[in-house]
Amino acid sequence: MASETRTIVISDSKGGKAVGTLYIRRFDTGERLLRALAALGLMWLLAVLAVAIPIAHFVLVPALLLAGPVVAWRRYRVTEQNERVTGDCPSCGAPLSIELDSSSRLPLWTYCPPADDPIHLLEAPGGAGVRG
């Protein structure tokens, strides 16, 4: 598992801007394969457990058996995952550390935790910082 950082722009609704850092986790082929196999195993385990549920097993078992390869394939295709953003809030100046969901992609609207102001996370043009 390799980690990478990128420079991003944190802007607010009033036009203020600040520089931030996006932390990204990269998965190599072996890690991607293990993640996919774990997802496949979980779906098939749930299918086996669903056999014991009366009537619902007529739908759950086939659905989980078919969902297993689909979920595994989608998980295998993920090569990088955004983890968190750090920087200073352009509205209130407070230091930020925002944990991102695995499905989060930039540009992204979120909120400054201390001030509850809306902020926009954007990729910096050319990877360069922005002067505020």
PDB file of C-alpha atoms in Angstrom:
ATOM      1  CA  MET A   1       0.000   0.000   0.000  1.00  0.00           C
ATOM      2  CA  ALA A   2       1.499   3.260  -1.136  1.00  0.00           C
ATOM      3  CA  SER A   3       0.425   6.679   0.038  1.00  0.00           C
ATOM      4  CA  GLU A   4       0.499   9.894  -1.930  1.00  0.00           C
ATOM      5  CA  THR A   5      -0.352  13.522  -1.232  1.00  0.00           C
ATOM      6  CA  ARG A   6      -1.687  16.166  -3.578  1.00  0.00           C
ATOM      7  CA  THR A   7      -2.119  19.898  -3.181  1.00  0.00           C
ATOM      8  CA  ILE A   8      -5.751  21.019  -3.317  1.00  0.00           C
ATOM      9  CA  VAL A   9      -7.686  24.271  -3.049  1.00  0.00           C
ATOM     10  CA  ILE A  10     -10.130  24.772  -0.181  1.00  0.00           C
ATOM     11  CA  SER A  11     -12.592  27.554  -0.970  1.00  0.00           C
ATOM     12  CA  ASP A  12     -15.612  28.942   0.815  1.00  0.00           C
ATOM     13  CA  SER A  13     -18.879  30.386  -0.490  1.00  0.00           C
ATOM     14  CA  LYS A  14     -17.588  33.976  -0.036  1.00  0.00           C
ATOM     15  CA  GLY A  15     -14.636  33.516  -2.402  1.00  0.00           C
ATOM     16  CA  GLY A  16     -11.928  32.888   0.213  1.00  0.00           C
ATOM     17  CA  LYS A  17      -9.280  30.322  -0.710  1.00  0.00           C
ATOM     18  CA  ALA A  18      -6.673  28.304   1.134  1.00  0.00           C
ATOM     19  CA  VAL A  19      -4.232  25.544   0.252  1.00  0.00           C
ATOM     20  CA  GLY A  20      -4.815  22.053   1.580  1.00  0.00           C
ATOM     21  CA  THR A  21      -3.402  18.547   1.276  1.00  0.00           C
ATOM     22  CA  LEU A  22      -5.284  15.493   0.017  1.00  0.00           C
ATOM     23  CA  TYR A  23      -4.004  12.134   1.282  1.00  0.00           C
ATOM     24  CA  ILE A  24      -4.522   9.234  -1.142  1.00  0.00           C
ATOM     25  CA  ARG A  25      -3.985   5.507  -0.661  1.00  0.00           C
ATOM     26  CA  ARG A  26      -2.887   3.561  -3.758  1.00  0.00           C
ATOM     27  CA  PHE A  27      -3.469  -0.183  -4.114  1.00  0.00           C
ATOM     28  CA  ASP A  28      -1.121  -2.432  -6.063  1.00  0.00           C
ATOM     29  CA  THR A  29      -2.400  -5.457  -7.994  1.00  0.00           C
ATOM     30  CA  GLY A  30      -1.968  -7.886  -5.107  1.00  0.00           C
ATOM     31  CA  GLU A  31      -3.865  -5.667  -2.666  1.00  0.00           C
ATOM     32  CA  ARG A  32      -6.632  -5.130  -5.203  1.00  0.00           C
ATOM     33  CA  LEU A  33      -6.950  -8.882  -5.687  1.00  0.00           C
ATOM     34  CA  LEU A  34      -7.136  -9.520  -1.934  1.00  0.00           C
ATOM     35  CA  ARG A  35      -9.798  -6.818  -1.529  1.00  0.00           C
ATOM     36  CA  ALA A  36     -11.828  -8.332  -4.373  1.00  0.00           C
ATOM     37  CA  LEU A  37     -11.548 -11.861  -2.990  1.00  0.00           C
ATOM     38  CA  ALA A  38     -12.606 -10.642   0.465  1.00  0.00           C
ATOM     39  CA  ALA A  39     -15.712  -9.003  -1.032  1.00  0.00           C
ATOM     40  CA  LEU A  40     -16.525 -12.141  -3.017  1.00  0.00           C
ATOM     41  CA  GLY A  41     -16.063 -14.328   0.063  1.00  0.00           C
ATOM     42  CA  LEU A  42     -18.298 -12.074   2.164  1.00  0.00           C
ATOM     43  CA  MET A  43     -21.119 -12.121  -0.415  1.00  0.00           C
ATOM     44  CA  TRP A  44     -20.951 -15.892  -0.756  1.00  0.00           C
ATOM     45  CA  LEU A  45     -20.797 -16.352   3.025  1.00  0.00           C
ATOM     46  CA  LEU A  46     -23.937 -14.251   3.342  1.00  0.00           C
ATOM     47  CA  ALA A  47     -25.558 -16.401   0.640  1.00  0.00           C
ATOM     48  CA  VAL A  48     -24.756 -19.548   2.639  1.00  0.00           C
ATOM     49  CA  LEU A  49     -26.161 -17.993   5.819  1.00  0.00           C
ATOM     50  CA  ALA A  50     -29.295 -16.839   3.959  1.00  0.00           C
ATOM     51  CA  VAL A  51     -30.168 -20.471   3.187  1.00  0.00           C
ATOM     52  CA  ALA A  52     -31.473 -20.774   6.746  1.00  0.00           C
ATOM     53  CA  ILE A  53     -33.986 -17.910   6.360  1.00  0.00           C
ATOM     54  CA  PRO A  54     -37.367 -19.357   5.352  1.00  0.00           C
ATOM     55  CA  ILE A  55     -38.981 -17.964   2.190  1.00  0.00           C
ATOM     56  CA  ALA A  56     -36.461 -15.081   1.896  1.00  0.00           C
ATOM     57  CA  HIS A  57     -33.767 -17.546   0.825  1.00  0.00           C
ATOM     58  CA  PHE A  58     -35.517 -17.939  -2.549  1.00  0.00           C
ATOM     59  CA  VAL A  59     -34.476 -14.368  -3.354  1.00  0.00           C
ATOM     60  CA  LEU A  60     -31.468 -13.736  -1.105  1.00  0.00           C
ATOM     61  CA  VAL A  61     -29.325 -16.709  -2.084  1.00  0.00           C
ATOM     62  CA  PRO A  62     -29.417 -16.152  -5.877  1.00  0.00           C
ATOM     63  CA  ALA A  63     -29.072 -12.379  -5.439  1.00  0.00           C
ATOM     64  CA  LEU A  64     -26.019 -12.709  -3.183  1.00  0.00           C
ATOM     65  CA  LEU A  65     -24.438 -15.351  -5.424  1.00  0.00           C
ATOM     66  CA  LEU A  66     -24.798 -13.023  -8.415  1.00  0.00           C
ATOM     67  CA  ALA A  67     -23.792  -9.901  -6.478  1.00  0.00           C
ATOM     68  CA  GLY A  68     -20.534 -11.504  -5.325  1.00  0.00           C
ATOM     69  CA  PRO A  69     -18.664 -11.346  -8.649  1.00  0.00           C
ATOM     70  CA  VAL A  70     -20.114  -7.905  -9.450  1.00  0.00           C
ATOM     71  CA  VAL A  71     -18.992  -6.419  -6.125  1.00  0.00           C
ATOM     72  CA  ALA A  72     -15.622  -8.159  -6.412  1.00  0.00           C
ATOM     73  CA  TRP A  73     -15.053  -6.773  -9.920  1.00  0.00           C
ATOM     74  CA  ARG A  74     -15.975  -3.242  -8.843  1.00  0.00           C
ATOM     75  CA  ARG A  75     -13.671  -3.507  -5.840  1.00  0.00           C
ATOM     76  CA  TYR A  76     -10.815  -4.836  -7.991  1.00  0.00           C
ATOM     77  CA  ARG A  77     -11.083  -1.844 -10.326  1.00  0.00           C
ATOM     78  CA  VAL A  78     -10.420   0.631  -7.476  1.00  0.00           C
ATOM     79  CA  THR A  79      -6.779   1.668  -7.799  1.00  0.00           C
ATOM     80  CA  GLU A  80      -6.770   4.594  -5.360  1.00  0.00           C
ATOM     81  CA  GLN A  81      -8.849   5.833  -2.450  1.00  0.00           C
ATOM     82  CA  ASN A  82      -9.055   9.350  -1.016  1.00  0.00           C
ATOM     83  CA  GLU A  83      -8.498   9.213   2.752  1.00  0.00           C
ATOM     84  CA  ARG A  84      -8.503  12.717   4.230  1.00  0.00           C
ATOM     85  CA  VAL A  85      -7.945  16.406   3.655  1.00  0.00           C
ATOM     86  CA  THR A  86      -5.935  18.734   5.879  1.00  0.00           C
ATOM     87  CA  GLY A  87      -5.487  22.483   5.684  1.00  0.00           C
ATOM     88  CA  ASP A  88      -6.929  25.706   7.063  1.00  0.00           C
ATOM     89  CA  CYS A  89     -10.538  26.810   6.692  1.00  0.00           C
ATOM     90  CA  PRO A  90     -10.769  29.872   4.422  1.00  0.00           C
ATOM     91  CA  SER A  91     -13.789  31.151   6.393  1.00  0.00           C
ATOM     92  CA  CYS A  92     -12.641  30.956  10.001  1.00  0.00           C
ATOM     93  CA  GLY A  93      -8.926  30.107   9.708  1.00  0.00           C
ATOM     94  CA  ALA A  94      -9.238  26.995  11.915  1.00  0.00           C
ATOM     95  CA  PRO A  95      -7.090  23.976  11.058  1.00  0.00           C
ATOM     96  CA  LEU A  96      -9.071  21.269   9.237  1.00  0.00           C
ATOM     97  CA  SER A  97      -8.720  17.515   9.137  1.00  0.00           C
ATOM     98  CA  ILE A  98     -11.630  15.998   7.236  1.00  0.00           C
ATOM     99  CA  GLU A  99     -11.931  12.222   6.862  1.00  0.00           C
ATOM    100  CA  LEU A 100     -13.323  11.282   3.443  1.00  0.00           C
ATOM    101  CA  ASP A 101     -15.523   8.351   2.490  1.00  0.00           C
ATOM    102  CA  SER A 102     -13.953   5.749   0.239  1.00  0.00           C
ATOM    103  CA  SER A 103     -16.270   6.864  -2.581  1.00  0.00           C
ATOM    104  CA  SER A 104     -15.516  10.610  -2.206  1.00  0.00           C
ATOM    105  CA  ARG A 105     -14.111  12.325  -5.298  1.00  0.00           C
ATOM    106  CA  LEU A 106     -13.067  15.910  -5.872  1.00  0.00           C
ATOM    107  CA  PRO A 107     -14.605  18.434  -6.397  1.00  0.00           C
ATOM    108  CA  LEU A 108     -16.548  17.990  -3.170  1.00  0.00           C
ATOM    109  CA  TRP A 109     -18.718  20.273  -1.044  1.00  0.00           C
ATOM    110  CA  THR A 110     -18.479  19.683   2.689  1.00  0.00           C
ATOM    111  CA  TYR A 111     -18.557  21.688   5.919  1.00  0.00           C
ATOM    112  CA  CYS A 112     -15.897  23.201   8.146  1.00  0.00           C
ATOM    113  CA  PRO A 113     -16.277  21.236  11.416  1.00  0.00           C
ATOM    114  CA  PRO A 114     -15.530  24.150  13.817  1.00  0.00           C
ATOM    115  CA  ALA A 115     -17.593  26.864  12.069  1.00  0.00           C
ATOM    116  CA  ASP A 116     -20.118  24.716  10.135  1.00  0.00           C
ATOM    117  CA  ASP A 117     -19.522  26.882   7.046  1.00  0.00           C
ATOM    118  CA  PRO A 118     -19.736  25.265   3.589  1.00  0.00           C
ATOM    119  CA  ILE A 119     -16.358  24.668   1.935  1.00  0.00           C
ATOM    120  CA  HIS A 120     -15.474  23.382  -1.512  1.00  0.00           C
ATOM    121  CA  LEU A 121     -12.550  21.000  -2.004  1.00  0.00           C
ATOM    122  CA  LEU A 122     -11.012  21.328  -5.475  1.00  0.00           C
ATOM    123  CA  GLU A 123      -7.964  19.930  -7.203  1.00  0.00           C
ATOM    124  CA  ALA A 124      -5.297  22.585  -7.563  1.00  0.00           C
ATOM    125  CA  PRO A 125      -4.692  23.554 -11.189  1.00  0.00           C
ATOM    126  CA  GLY A 126      -1.480  21.871 -12.279  1.00  0.00           C
ATOM    127  CA  GLY A 127      -0.936  20.570  -8.734  1.00  0.00           C
ATOM    128  CA  ALA A 128       0.313  24.002  -7.681  1.00  0.00           C
ATOM    129  CA  GLY A 129      -0.715  25.826  -4.543  1.00  0.00           C
ATOM    130  CA  VAL A 130      -3.032  28.826  -4.529  1.00  0.00           C
ATOM    131  CA  ARG A 131      -2.045  32.149  -3.029  1.00  0.00           C
ATOM    132  CA  GLY A 132      -4.731  33.484  -0.724  1.00  0.00           C
TER     133      GLY A 132
END
